[in-house]
Tab-separated table of N, CA and C in Angstrom:
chain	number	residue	atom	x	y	z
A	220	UNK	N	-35.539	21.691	-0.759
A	220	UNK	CA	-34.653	21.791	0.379
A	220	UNK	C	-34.094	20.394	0.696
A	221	UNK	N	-32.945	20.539	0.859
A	221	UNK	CA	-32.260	18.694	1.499
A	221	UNK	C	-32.429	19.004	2.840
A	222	UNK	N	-32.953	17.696	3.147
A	222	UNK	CA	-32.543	17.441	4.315
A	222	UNK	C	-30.690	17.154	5.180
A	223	UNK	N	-31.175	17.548	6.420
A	223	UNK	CA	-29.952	17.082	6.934
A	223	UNK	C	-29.710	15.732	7.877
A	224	UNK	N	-28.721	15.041	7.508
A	224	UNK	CA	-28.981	13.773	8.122
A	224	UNK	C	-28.807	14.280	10.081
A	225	UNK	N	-29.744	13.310	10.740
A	225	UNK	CA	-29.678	13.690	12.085
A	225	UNK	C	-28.361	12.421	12.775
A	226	UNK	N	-27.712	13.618	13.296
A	226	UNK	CA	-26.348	13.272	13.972
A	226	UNK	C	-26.090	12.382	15.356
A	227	UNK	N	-26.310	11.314	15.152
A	227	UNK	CA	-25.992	10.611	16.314
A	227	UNK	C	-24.936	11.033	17.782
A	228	UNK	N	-24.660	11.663	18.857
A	228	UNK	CA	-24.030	12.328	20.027
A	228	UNK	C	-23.789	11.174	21.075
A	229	UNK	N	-23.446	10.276	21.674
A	229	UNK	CA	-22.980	9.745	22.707
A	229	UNK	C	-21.827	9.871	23.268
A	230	UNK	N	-22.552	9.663	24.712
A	230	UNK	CA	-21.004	10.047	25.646
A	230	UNK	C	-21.158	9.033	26.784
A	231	UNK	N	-20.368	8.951	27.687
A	231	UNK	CA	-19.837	8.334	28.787
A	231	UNK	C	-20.229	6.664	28.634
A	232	UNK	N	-21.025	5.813	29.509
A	232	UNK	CA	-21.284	4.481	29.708
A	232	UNK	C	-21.734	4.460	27.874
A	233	UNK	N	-22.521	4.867	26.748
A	233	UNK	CA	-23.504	4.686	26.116
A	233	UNK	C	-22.370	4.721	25.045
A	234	UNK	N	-21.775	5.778	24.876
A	234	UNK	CA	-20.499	5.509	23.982
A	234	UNK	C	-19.093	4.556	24.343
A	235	UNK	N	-19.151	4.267	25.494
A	235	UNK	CA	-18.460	2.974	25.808
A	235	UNK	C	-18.937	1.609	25.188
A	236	UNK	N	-20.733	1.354	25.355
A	236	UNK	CA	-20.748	0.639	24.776
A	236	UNK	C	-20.927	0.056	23.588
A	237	UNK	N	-20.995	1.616	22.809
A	237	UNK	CA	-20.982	1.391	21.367
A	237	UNK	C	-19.670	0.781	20.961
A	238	UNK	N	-18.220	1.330	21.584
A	238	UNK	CA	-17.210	1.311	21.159
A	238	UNK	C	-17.044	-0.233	21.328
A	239	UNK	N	-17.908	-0.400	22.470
A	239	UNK	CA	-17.521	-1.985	22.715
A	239	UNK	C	-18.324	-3.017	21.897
A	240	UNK	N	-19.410	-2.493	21.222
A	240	UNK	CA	-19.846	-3.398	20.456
A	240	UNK	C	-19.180	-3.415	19.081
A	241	UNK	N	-19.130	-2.349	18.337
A	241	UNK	CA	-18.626	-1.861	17.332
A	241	UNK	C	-17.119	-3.317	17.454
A	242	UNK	N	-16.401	-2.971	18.532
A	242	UNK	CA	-15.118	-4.082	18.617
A	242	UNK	C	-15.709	-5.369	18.952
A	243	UNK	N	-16.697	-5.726	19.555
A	243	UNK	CA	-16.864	-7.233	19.509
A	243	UNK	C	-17.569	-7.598	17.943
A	244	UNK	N	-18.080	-6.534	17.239
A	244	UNK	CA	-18.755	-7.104	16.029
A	244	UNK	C	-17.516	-7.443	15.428
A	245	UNK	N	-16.061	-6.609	15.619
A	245	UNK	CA	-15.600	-6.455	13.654
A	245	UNK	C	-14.629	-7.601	14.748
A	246	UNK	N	-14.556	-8.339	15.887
A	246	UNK	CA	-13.417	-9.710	15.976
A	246	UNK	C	-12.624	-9.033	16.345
A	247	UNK	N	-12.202	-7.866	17.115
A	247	UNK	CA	-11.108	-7.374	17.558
A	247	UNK	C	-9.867	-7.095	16.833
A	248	UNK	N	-10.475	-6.745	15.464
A	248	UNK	CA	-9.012	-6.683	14.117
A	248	UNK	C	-9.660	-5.659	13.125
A	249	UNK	N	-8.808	-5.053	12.599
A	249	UNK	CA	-8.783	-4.059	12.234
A	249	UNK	C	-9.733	-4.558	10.702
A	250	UNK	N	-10.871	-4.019	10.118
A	250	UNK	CA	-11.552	-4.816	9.211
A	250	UNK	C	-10.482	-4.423	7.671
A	251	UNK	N	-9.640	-3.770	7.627
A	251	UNK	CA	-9.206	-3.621	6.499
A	251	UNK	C	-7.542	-4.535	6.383
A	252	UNK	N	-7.151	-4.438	7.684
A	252	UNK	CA	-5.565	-5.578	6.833
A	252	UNK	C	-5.746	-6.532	8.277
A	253	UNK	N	-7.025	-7.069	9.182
A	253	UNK	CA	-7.065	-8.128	9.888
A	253	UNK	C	-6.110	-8.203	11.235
A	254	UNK	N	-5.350	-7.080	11.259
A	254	UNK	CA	-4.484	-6.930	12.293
A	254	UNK	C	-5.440	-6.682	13.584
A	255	UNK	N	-4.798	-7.683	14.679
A	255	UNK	CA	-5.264	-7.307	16.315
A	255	UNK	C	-5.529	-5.358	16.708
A	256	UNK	N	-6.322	-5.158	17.226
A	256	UNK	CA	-6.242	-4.287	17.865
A	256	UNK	C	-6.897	-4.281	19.188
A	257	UNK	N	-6.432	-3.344	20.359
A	257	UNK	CA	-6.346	-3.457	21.480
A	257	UNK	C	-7.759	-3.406	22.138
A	258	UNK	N	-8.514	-3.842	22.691
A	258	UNK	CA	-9.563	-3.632	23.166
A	258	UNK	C	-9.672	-2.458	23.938
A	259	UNK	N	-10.934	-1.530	23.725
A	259	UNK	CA	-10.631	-0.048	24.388
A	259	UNK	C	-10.480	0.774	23.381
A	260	UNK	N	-9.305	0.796	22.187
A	260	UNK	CA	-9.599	1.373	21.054
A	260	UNK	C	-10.896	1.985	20.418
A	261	UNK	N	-10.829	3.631	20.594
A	261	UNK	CA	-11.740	3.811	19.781
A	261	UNK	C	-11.615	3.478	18.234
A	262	UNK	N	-12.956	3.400	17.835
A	262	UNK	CA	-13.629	3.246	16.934
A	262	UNK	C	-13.439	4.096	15.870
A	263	UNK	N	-13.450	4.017	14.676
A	263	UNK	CA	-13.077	4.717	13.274
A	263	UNK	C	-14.727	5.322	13.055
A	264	UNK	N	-15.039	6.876	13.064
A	264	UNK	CA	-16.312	7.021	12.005
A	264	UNK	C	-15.957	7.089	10.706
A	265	UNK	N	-17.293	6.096	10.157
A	265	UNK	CA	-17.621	6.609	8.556
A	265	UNK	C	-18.667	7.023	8.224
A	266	UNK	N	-18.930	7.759	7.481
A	266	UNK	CA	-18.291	9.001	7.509
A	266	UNK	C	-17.595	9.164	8.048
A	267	UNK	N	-15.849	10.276	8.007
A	267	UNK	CA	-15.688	10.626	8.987
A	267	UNK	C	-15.454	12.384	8.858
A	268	UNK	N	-15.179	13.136	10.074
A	268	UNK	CA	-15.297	14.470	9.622
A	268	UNK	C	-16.709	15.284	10.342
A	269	UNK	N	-17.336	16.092	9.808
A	269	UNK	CA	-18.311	16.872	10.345
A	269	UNK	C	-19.516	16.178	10.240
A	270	UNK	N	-19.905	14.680	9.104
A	270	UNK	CA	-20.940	14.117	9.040
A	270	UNK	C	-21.076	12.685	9.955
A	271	UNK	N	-19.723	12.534	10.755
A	271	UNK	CA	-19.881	11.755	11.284
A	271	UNK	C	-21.172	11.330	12.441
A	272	UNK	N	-21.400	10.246	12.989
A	272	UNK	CA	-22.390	9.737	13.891
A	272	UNK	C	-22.022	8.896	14.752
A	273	UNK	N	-22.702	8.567	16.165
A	273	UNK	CA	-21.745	7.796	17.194
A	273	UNK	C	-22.867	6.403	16.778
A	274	UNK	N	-22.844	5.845	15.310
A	274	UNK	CA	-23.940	4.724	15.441
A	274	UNK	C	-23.503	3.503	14.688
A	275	UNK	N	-23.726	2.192	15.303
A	275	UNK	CA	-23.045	1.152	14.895
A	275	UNK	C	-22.641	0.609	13.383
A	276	UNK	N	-23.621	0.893	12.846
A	276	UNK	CA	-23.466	0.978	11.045
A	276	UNK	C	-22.784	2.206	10.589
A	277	UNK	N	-22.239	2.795	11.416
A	277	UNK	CA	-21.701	4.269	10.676
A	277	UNK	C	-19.833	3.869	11.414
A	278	UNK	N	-19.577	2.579	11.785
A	278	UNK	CA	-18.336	2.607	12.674
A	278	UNK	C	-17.616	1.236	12.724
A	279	UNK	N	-16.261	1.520	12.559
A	279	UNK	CA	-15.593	0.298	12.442
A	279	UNK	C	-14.610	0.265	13.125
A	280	UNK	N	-13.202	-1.197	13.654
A	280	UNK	CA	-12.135	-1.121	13.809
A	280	UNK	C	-10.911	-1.218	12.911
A	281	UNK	N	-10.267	0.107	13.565
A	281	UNK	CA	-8.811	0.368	12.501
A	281	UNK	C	-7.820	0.007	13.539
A	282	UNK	N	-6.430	-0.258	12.807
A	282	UNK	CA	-5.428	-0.277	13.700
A	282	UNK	C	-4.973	0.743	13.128
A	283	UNK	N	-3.912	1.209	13.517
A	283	UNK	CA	-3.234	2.243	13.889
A	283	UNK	C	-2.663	3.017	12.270
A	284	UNK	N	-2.392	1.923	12.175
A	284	UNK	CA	-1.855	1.990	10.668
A	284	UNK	C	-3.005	2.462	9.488
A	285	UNK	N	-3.750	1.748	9.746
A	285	UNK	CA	-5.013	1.640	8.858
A	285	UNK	C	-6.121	3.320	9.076
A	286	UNK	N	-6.011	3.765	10.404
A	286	UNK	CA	-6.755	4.854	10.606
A	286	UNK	C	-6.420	5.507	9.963
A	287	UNK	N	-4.298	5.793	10.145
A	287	UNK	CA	-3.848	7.248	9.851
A	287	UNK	C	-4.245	6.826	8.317
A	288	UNK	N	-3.826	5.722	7.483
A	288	UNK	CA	-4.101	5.352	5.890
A	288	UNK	C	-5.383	6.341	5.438
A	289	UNK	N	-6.632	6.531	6.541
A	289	UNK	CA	-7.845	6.429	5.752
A	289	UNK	C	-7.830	8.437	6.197
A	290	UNK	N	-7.113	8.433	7.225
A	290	UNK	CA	-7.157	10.320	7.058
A	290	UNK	C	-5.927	11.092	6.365
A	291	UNK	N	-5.173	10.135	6.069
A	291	UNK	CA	-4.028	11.078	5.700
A	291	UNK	C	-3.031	10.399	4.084
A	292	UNK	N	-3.526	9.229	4.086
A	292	UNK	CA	-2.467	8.438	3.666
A	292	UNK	C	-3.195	8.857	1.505
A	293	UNK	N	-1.769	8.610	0.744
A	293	UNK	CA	-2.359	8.344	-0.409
A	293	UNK	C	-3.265	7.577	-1.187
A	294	UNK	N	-3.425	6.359	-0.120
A	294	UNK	CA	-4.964	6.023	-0.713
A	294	UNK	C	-6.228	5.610	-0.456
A	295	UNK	N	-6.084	7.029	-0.022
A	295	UNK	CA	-7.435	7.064	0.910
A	295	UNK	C	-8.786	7.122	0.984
A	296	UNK	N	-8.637	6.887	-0.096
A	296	UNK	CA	-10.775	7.051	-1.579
A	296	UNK	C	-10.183	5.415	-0.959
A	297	UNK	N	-9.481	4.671	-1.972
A	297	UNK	CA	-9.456	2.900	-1.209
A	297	UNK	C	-9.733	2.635	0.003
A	298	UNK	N	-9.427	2.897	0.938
A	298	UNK	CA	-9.649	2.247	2.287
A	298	UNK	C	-11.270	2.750	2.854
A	299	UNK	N	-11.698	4.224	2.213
A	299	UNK	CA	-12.804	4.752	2.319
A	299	UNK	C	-13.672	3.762	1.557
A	300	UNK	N	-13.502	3.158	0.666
A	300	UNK	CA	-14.149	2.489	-0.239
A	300	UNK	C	-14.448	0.814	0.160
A	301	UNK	N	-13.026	0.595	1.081
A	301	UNK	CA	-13.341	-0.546	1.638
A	301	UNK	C	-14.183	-0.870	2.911
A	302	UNK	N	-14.097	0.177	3.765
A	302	UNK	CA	-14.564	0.184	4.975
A	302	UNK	C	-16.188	0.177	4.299
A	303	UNK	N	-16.573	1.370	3.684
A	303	UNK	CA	-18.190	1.597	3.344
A	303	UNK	C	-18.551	-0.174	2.462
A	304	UNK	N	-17.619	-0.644	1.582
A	304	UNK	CA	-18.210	-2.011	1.219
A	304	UNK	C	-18.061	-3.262	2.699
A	305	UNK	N	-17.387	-3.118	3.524
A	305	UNK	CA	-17.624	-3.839	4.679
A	305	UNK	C	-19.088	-3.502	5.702
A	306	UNK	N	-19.486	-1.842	5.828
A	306	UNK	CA	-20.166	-1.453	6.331
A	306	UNK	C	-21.494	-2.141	5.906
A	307	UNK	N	-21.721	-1.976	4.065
A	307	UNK	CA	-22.919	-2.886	3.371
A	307	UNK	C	-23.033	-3.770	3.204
A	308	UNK	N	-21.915	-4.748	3.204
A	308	UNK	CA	-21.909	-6.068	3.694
A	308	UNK	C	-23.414	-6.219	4.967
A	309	UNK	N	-22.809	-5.658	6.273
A	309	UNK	CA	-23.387	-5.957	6.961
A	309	UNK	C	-24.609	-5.127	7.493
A	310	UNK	N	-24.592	-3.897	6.859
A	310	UNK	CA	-26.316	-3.142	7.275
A	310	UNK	C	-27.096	-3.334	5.524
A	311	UNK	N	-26.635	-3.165	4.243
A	311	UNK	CA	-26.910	-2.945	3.214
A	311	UNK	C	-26.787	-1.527	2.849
């Protein structure tokens, strides 16, 4: 039997301050093309989708450009690929 990974849920003050750490870790720029983004901005999951989690190693900053890139755009295994090698950078 696999296990299922257990799903991280935050809301109100607790997911505020994830969002807010998550943005003071990645420098207030988007970790894939370095562009400013606005403080307050939520946070990108990675995973993202039904396996997502509200937890600091599972989350990064996108700008605007860079989000829609990683849900919609043609190359989107790349930016998936970059975010998860930024993610192991810094948890392993």
């Amino acid at each position: 039997m696999i296990a299922k990974d257990k799903r991280v849920w935050l809301k109100g003050k607790a997911l505020a301050k994830l969002n807010s750490d998550i943005y003071e870790r990645d420098g207030g720029v988007c970790v894939i093309c370095g562009r400013f983004v606005m403080p307050g901005t939520k946070y990108h999951h990675e995973p993202c989708g039904a396996r997502k989690s509200d937890e600091i190693e599972k989350g990064v900053v996108l700008c605007n450009d860079c989000h829609y890139e990683r849900h919609h755009g043609k190359n989107l295994q790349l930016y998936k690929n970059k975010i998860n090698k930024y993610l192991e950078g810094l948890y392993g």
